Coordinates of C-alpha atoms and ligand atoms in Angstrom, one line a residue:
X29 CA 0.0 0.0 0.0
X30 CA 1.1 3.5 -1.0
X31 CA -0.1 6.5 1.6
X32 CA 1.0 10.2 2.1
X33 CA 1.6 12.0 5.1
X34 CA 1.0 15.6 4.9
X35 CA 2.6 17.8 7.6
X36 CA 6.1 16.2 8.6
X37 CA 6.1 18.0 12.5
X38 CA 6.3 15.8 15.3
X39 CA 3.2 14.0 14.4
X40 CA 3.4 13.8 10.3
X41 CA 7.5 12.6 10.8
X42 CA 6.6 9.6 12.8
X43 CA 3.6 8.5 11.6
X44 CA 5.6 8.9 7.7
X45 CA 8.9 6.9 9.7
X46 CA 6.5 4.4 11.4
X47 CA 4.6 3.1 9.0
X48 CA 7.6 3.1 6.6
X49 CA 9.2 0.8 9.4
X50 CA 5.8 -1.5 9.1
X51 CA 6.4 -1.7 5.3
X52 CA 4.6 0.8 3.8
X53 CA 5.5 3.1 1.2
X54 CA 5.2 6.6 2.5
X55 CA 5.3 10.2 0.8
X56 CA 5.9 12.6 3.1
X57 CA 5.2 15.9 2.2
X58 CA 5.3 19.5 3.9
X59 CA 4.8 23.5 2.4
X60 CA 8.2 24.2 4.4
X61 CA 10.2 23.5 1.3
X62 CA 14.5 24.1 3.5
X63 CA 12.7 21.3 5.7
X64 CA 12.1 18.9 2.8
X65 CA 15.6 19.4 1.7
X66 CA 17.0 18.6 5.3
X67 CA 14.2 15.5 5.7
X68 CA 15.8 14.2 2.1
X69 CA 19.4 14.2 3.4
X70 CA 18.4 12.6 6.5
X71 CA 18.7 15.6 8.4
X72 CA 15.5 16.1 11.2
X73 CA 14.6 19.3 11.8
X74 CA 13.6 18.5 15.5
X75 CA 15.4 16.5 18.7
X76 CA 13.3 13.1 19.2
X77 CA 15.0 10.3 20.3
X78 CA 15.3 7.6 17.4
X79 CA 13.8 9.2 14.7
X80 CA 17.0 10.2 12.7
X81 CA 17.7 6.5 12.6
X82 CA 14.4 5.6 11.3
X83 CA 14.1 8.4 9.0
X84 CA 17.8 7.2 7.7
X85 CA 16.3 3.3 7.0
X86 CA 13.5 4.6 5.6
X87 CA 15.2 6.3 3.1
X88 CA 17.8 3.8 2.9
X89 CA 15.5 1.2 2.3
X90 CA 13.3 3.0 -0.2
X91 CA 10.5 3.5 1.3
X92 CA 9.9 6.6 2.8
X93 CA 10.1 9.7 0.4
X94 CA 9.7 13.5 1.3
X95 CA 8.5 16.6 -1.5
X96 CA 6.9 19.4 -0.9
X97 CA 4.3 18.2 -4.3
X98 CA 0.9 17.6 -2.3
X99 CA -0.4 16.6 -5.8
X100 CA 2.0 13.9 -6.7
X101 CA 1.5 12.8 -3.5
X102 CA -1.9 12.6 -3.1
X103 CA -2.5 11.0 -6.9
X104 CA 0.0 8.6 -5.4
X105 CA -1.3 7.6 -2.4
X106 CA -4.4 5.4 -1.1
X107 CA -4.9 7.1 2.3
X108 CA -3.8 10.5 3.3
X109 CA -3.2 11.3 6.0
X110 CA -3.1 15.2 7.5
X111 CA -0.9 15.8 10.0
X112 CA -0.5 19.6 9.7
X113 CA -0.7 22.0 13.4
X114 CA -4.1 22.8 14.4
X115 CA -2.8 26.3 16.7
X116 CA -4.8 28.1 19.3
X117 CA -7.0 31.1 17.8
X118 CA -7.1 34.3 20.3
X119 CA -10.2 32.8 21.4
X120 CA -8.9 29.4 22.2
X121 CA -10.6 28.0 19.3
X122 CA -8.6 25.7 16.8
X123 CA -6.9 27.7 13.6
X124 CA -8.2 24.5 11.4
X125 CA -6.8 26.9 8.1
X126 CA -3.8 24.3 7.2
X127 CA -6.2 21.6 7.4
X128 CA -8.7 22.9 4.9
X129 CA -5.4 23.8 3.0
X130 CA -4.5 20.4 2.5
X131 CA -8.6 19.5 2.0
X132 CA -8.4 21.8 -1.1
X133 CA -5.3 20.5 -2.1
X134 CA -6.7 16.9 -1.9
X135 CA -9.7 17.5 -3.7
X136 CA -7.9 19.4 -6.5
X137 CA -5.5 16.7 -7.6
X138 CA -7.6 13.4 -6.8
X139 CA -8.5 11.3 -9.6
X140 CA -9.7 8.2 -8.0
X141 CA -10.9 7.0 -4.4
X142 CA -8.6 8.0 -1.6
X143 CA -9.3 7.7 2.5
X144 CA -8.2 11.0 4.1
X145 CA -7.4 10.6 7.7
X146 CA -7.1 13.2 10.2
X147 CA -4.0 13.1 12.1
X148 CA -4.1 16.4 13.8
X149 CA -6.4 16.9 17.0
X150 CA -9.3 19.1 15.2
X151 CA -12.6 19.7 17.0
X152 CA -15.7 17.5 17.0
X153 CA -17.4 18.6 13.1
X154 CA -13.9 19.0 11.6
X155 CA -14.4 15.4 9.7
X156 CA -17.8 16.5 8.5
X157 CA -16.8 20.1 7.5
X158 CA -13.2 18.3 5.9
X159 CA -16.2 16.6 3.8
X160 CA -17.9 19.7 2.5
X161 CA -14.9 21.4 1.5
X162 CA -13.3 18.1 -0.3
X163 CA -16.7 17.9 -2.2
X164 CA -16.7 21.6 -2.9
X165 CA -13.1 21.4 -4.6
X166 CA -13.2 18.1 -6.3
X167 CA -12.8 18.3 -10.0
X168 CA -14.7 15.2 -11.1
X169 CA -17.2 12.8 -8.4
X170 CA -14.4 10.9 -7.3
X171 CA -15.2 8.8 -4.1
X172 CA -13.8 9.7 -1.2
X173 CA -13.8 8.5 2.6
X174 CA -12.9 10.7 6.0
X175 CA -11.5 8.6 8.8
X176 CA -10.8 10.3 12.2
X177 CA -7.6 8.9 13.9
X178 CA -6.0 10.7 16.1
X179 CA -2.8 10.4 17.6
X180 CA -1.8 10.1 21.1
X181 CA 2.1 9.9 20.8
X182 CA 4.2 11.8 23.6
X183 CA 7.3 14.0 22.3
X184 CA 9.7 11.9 23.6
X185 CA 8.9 9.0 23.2
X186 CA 7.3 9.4 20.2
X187 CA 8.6 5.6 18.1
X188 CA 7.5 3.8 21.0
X189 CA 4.3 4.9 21.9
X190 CA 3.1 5.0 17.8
X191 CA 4.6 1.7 17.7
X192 CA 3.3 0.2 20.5
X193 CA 0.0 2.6 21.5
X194 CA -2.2 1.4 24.3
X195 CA -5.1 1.5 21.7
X196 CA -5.9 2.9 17.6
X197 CA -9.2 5.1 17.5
X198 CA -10.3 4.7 14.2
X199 CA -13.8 6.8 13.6
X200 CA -15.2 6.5 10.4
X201 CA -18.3 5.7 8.8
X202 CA -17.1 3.7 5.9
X203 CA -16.5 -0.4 6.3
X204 CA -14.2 -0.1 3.3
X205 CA -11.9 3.0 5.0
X206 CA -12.0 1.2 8.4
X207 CA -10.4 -2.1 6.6
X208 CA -8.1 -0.2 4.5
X209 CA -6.9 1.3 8.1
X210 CA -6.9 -2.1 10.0
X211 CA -4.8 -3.6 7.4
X212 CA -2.5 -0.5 7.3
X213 CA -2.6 -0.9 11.3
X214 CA -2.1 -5.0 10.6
X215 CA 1.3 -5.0 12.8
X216 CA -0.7 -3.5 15.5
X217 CA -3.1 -5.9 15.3
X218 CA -1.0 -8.8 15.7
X219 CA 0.5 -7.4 18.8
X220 CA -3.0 -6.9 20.1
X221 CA -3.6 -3.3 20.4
X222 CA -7.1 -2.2 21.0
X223 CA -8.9 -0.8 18.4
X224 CA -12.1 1.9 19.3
X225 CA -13.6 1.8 15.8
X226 CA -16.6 4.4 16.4
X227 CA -18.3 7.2 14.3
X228 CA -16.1 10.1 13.5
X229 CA -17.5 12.6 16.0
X230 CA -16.8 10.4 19.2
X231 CA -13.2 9.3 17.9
X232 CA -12.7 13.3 17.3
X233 CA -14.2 13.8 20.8
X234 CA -11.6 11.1 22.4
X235 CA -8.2 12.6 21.3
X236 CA -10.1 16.2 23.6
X237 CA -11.6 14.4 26.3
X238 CA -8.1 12.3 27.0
X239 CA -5.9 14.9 26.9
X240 CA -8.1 17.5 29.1
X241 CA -8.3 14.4 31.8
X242 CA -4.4 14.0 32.0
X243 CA -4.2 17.8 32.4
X244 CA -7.1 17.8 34.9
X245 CA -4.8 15.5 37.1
X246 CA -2.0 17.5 36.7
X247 CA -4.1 20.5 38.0
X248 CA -5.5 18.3 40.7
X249 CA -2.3 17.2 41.6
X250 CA -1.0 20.8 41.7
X251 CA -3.4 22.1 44.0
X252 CA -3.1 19.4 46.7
X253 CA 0.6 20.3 46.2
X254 CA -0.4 23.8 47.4
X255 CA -2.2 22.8 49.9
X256 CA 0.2 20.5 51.7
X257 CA 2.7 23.2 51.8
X258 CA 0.1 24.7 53.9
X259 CA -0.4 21.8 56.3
X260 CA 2.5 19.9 56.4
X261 CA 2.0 17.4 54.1
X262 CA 4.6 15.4 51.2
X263 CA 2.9 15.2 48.2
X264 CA 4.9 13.0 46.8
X265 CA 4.3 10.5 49.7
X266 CA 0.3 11.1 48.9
X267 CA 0.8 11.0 45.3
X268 CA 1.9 7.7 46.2
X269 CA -0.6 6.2 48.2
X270 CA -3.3 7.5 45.7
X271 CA -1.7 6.4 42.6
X272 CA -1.3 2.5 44.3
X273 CA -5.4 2.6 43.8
X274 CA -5.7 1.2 40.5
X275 CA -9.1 3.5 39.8
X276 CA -6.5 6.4 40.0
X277 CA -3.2 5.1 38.6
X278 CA 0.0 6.5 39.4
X279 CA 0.8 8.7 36.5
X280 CA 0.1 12.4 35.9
X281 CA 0.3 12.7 39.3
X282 CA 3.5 14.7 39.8
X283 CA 3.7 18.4 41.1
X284 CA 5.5 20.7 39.1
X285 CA 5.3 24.2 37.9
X286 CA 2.3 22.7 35.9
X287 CA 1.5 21.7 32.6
X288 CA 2.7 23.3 28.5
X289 CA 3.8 21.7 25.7
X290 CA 2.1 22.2 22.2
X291 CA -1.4 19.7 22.8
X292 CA -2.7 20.4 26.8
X293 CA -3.0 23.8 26.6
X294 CA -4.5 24.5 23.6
X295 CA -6.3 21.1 23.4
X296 CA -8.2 22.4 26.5
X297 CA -8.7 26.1 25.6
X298 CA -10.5 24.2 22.3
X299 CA -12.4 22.3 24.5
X300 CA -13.7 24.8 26.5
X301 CA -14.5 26.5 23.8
X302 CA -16.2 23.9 21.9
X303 CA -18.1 24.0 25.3
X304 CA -19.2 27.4 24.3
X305 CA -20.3 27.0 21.2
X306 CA -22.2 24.1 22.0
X307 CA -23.9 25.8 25.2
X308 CA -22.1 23.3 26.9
X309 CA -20.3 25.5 30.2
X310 CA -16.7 22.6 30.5
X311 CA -16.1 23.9 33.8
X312 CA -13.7 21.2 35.0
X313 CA -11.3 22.2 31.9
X314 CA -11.7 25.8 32.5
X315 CA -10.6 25.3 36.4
X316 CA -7.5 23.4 34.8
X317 CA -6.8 26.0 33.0
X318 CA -6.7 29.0 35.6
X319 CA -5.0 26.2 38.2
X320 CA -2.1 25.8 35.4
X321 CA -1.4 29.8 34.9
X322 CA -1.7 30.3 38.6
X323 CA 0.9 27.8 39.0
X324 CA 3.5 29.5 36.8
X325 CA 3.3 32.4 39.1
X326 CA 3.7 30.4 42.2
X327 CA 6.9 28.9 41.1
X328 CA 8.3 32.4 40.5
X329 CA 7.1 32.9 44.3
X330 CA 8.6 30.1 45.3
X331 CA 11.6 31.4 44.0
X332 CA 11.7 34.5 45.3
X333 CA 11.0 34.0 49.0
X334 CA 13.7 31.1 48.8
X335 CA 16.3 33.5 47.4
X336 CA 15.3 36.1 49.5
X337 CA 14.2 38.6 47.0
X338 CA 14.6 38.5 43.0
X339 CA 16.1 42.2 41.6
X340 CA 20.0 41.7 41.5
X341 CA 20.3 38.1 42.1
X342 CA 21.5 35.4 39.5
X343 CA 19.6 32.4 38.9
X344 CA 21.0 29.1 37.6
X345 CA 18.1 27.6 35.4
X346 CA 18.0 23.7 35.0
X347 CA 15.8 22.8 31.7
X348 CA 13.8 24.8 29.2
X349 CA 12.1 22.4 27.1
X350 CA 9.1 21.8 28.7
X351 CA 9.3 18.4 29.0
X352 CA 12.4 16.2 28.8
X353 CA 13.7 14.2 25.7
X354 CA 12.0 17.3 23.6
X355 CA 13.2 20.4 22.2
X356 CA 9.8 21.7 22.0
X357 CA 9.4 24.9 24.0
X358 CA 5.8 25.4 22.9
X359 CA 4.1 27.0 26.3
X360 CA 7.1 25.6 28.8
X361 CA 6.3 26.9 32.1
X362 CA 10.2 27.3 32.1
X363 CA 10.1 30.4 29.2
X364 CA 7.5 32.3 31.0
X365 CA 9.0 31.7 35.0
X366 CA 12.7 32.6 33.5
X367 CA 10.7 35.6 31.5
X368 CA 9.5 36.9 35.1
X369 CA 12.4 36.1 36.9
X370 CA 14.4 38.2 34.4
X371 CA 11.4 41.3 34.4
X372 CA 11.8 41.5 38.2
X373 CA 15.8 41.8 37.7
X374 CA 17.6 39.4 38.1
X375 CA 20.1 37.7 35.6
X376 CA 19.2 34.0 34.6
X377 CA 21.9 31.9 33.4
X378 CA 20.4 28.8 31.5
X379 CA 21.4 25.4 30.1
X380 CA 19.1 22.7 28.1
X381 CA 20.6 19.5 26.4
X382 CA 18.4 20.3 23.5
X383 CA 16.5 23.4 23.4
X384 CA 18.8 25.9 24.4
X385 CA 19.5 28.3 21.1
X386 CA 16.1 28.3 20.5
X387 CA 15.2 29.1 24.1
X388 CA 17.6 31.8 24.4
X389 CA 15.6 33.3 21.5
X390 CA 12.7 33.2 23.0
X391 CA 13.9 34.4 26.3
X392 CA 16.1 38.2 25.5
X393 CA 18.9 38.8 28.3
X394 CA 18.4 34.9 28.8
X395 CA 22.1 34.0 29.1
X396 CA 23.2 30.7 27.7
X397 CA 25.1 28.2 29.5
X398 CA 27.0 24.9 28.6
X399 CA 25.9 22.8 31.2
X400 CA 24.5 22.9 35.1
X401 CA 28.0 23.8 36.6
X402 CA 28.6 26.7 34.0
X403 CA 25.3 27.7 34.9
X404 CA 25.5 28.2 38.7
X405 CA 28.8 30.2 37.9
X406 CA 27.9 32.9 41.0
X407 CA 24.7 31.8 41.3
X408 CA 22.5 32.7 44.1
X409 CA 20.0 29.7 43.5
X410 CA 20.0 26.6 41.3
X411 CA 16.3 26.1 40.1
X412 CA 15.5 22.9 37.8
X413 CA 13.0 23.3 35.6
X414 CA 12.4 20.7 33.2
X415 CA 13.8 16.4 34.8
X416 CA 16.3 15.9 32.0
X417 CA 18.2 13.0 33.3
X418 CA 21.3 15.0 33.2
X419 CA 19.9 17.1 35.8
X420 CA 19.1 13.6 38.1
X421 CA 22.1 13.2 39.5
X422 CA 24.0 16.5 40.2
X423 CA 27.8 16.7 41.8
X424 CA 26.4 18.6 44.9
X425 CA 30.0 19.6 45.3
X426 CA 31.2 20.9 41.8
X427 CA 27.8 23.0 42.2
X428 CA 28.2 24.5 45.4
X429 CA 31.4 25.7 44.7
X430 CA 30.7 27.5 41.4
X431 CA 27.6 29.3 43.3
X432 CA 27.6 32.1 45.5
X433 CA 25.1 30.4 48.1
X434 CA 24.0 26.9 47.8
X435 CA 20.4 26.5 47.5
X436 CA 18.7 24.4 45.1
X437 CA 15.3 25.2 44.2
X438 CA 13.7 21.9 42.7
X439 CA 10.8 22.5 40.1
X440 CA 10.1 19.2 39.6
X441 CA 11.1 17.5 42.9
X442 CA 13.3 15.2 41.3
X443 CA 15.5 15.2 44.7
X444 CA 15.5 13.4 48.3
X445 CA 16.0 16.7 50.7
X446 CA 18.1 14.4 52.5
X447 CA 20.3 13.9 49.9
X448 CA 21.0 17.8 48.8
X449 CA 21.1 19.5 52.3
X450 CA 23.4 16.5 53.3
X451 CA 25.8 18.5 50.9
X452 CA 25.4 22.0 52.8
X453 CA 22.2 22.9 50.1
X454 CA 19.2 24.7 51.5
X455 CA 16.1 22.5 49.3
X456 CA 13.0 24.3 48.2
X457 CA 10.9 21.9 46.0
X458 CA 7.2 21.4 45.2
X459 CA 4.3 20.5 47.6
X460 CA 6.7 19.4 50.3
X461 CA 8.5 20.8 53.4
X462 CA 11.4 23.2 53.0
X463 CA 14.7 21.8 54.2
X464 CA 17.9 23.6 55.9
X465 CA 15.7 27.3 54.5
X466 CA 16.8 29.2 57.4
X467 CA 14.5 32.6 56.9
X468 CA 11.5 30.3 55.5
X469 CA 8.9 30.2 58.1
X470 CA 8.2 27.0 57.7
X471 CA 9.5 24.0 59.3
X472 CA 13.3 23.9 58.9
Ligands
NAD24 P1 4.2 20.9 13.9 O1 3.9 22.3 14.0 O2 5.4 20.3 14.5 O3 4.2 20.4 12.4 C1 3.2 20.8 11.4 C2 3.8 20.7 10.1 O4 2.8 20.9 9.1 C3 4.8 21.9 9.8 O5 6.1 21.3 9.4 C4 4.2 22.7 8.7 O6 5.1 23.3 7.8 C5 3.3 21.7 8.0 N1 2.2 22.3 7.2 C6 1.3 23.2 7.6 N2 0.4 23.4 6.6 C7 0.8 22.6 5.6 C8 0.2 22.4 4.3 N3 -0.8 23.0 3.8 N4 0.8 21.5 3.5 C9 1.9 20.8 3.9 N5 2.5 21.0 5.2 C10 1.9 21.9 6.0 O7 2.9 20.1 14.5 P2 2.8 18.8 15.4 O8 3.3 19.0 16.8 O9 3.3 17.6 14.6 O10 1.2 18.6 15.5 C11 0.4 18.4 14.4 C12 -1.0 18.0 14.9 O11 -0.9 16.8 15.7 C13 -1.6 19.1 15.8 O12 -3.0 19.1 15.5 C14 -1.4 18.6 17.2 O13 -2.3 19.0 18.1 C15 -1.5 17.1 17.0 N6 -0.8 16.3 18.0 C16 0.5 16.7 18.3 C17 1.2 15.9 19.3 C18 2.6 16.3 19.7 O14 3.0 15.8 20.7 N7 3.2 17.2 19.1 C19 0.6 14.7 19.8 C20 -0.6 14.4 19.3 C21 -1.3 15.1 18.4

């Protein structure tokens, strides 16, 4: 079988890669014409770990191309699939404009039955309006199918949850374009993946509903974070004992300086406003929401009653990407907490394994540093922001002696206390008791 994969971002590259791996041949295609040119030497345009090797077999191999000719492509191909970014509008709906791009595109050059597949997340209606606009643009009455299957891979580790997903949602309602996606999905099948085969709507609806849950316990988990700095509590002790009950599960349940990244945010702010439009007031969503921003600006809080004030101090910062294993900086809680640390006056002083030019673009006055030691050069505090392994296991005493005083202010409580003040570090982390902060008023 021959498909296309329009949009090669995170999604469109390893969906294009993946399937080539399963023994497909795959056109990849994207309007960013100095990205086809790197994608055809090999060269990825983003950090994810793996997919320059399987981008470099698939091209080896012969079976994964890249062009920026939507019409060859889609002439060539039995299912397309559209993979292109679905951004936030100002009013939190989705931009779905690149999506009916490629829908005109589609229609324009097909000649013969094709299965177009949305990749991207798009709203509930955006199958049935895809429809409207292929049939609009279609210059003969070619037959056409619109399957909804969206994709749940984490930046990453992208290759390994599209190759081994906890479940396919296939929403369609065509038996010929939900066998022509079984049988493109056969590998998946044999290793007994769930399929949710459904009507478009509900599979658009799941890709919404699943990622506004995860942030929801992230919120959640925030909050009770916040509350047993108040009383005296460890949240990650109670994170613990909640996640052990199988009803919960343990993940998403870690405190942090809260969620970003290029799906939960705007995912939910399209949810909610779906909501609107369809009279339908998603309150839970909307409370994640204002939890998560609120968050942001009690990390830079945090920061400045540990450090004892913000103007004139010098802040190591531990991470920018806002997740690890990414050099996605989409809404990273780290950009906008280094942003107000830096308004407020201080000078930040940052190092990523990945993200770091980009970041420092993002960030002006942020300055750029090689690695965690070169970054607590006459530092006042070391704050991590984003769990890259690097950052797991830190020599307490190279650190302290680049730093002016030795306090480690840990985002994403990756630390023991025990194990940093047993060094001569004062520990500030998240949702848990200061350690060795002398002027905090809490326990000591
Ligand atoms: P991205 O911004 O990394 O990539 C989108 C690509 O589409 C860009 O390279 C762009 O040049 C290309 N493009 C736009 N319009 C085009 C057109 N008309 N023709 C050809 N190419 C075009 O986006 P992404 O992160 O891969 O996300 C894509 C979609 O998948 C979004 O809807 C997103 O919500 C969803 N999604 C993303 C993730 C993730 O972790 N990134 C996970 C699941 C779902």
């Amino acid at each position: 079988m021959h498909i296309s994969v329009i949009g090669t971002g995170y999604v469109g590259l390893v969906t294009g890669a993946c399937f080539a791996e399963f023994g497909v041949a795959v056109t990849c295609v994207d309007k960013d014409a100095a990205r086809i040119e790197r994608l055809k030497k090999g060269d990825v345009p983003f950090y994810e770990p793996g997919i320059t090797e399987l981008v470099a077999k698939g091209l080896r191999e012969g079976r994964l191309h890249f062009t920026t000719d939507a019409a060859k492509a889609v002439e060539d191909a039995l299912v397309i699939f559209i993979a292109v970014g679905t951004p936030p509008r100002p009013d939190g709906s989705s931009d779905l404009s690149f999506v009916e791009d490629v829908g005109r595109a589609i229609a324009k050059t097909m000649t013969g039955y094709k299965v177009v597949v949305t990749k991207s997340t798009v709203p509930v209606g955006t199958g049935e309006r895809l429809r409207e606009v292929i049939r609009a643009h279609r210059s003969g009455d070619f037959r056409f199918d619109i399957v909804s299957n969206p994709e749940f891979l984490r930046e990453g580790s992208a290759i390994d949850d599209f190759m081994r997903p906890n479940r396919v949602v296939l929403g369609a309602d065509s038996e010929q374009a939900v066998a022509i996606m079984k049988d493109l999905y056969r590998p998946l099948y044999l290793i007994e993946t769930p399929f949710v085969v459904t009507d478009i709507q509900s599979a658009e609806m799941i890709k919404y509903a699943s990622n506004a849950f995860l942030a929801v316990k992230i919120s959640f988990i925030n909050e009770i974070a916040n509350l047993c700095e108040k009383v005296g509590a460890d949240v990650q002790v109670v994170a613990k004992g909640m996640g052990l009950d199988q009803r919960i599960g343990s993940k998403f349940l870690h405190a942090g300086p809260g969620f970003g990244g290029s799906c939960f945010p705007k995912d939910l702010a399209a949810l909610v406003h779906m909501g609107e439009t369809a009279g339908q007031h998603m309150q839970i969503a909307e409370a994640a929401v204002r939890v998560n921003e609120e968050q942001r600006e009690r990390m830079v809080k945090k920061i400045e009653a540990a450090a004892g004030g913000l103007k004139g101090k010098t802040f190591a910062v531990l991470g920018l990407s806002f997740k690890p294993n990414t050099n996605d900086l989409r809404e990273a809680p780290a950009l906008d907490i280094a942003k107000a640390l830096l308004k407020a006056g201080a000078a930040v002083r940052a190092c990523d394994p990945a993200a770091l030019e980009e970041g420092c673009k993002l960030v002006p006055g942020l300055a750029p540093a090689k690695d965690a030691y070169d970054a607590a050069k006459g530092a006042d505090a070391v704050v991590i922001m984003t769990e890259w392994n690097q950052f797991r296991n830190l020599d307490f005493d190279q650190l302290k002696k680049a730093m002016r005083a030795p306090l480690l202010i840990d985002l994403r409580n990756v630390y023991e206390a025990a194990r940093v003040t047993g060094f001569g570090f004062q520990y500030v982390s998240v949702g848990r008791a200061d350690k060795g902060v002398v002027r905090a008023k809490t326990r000591a």
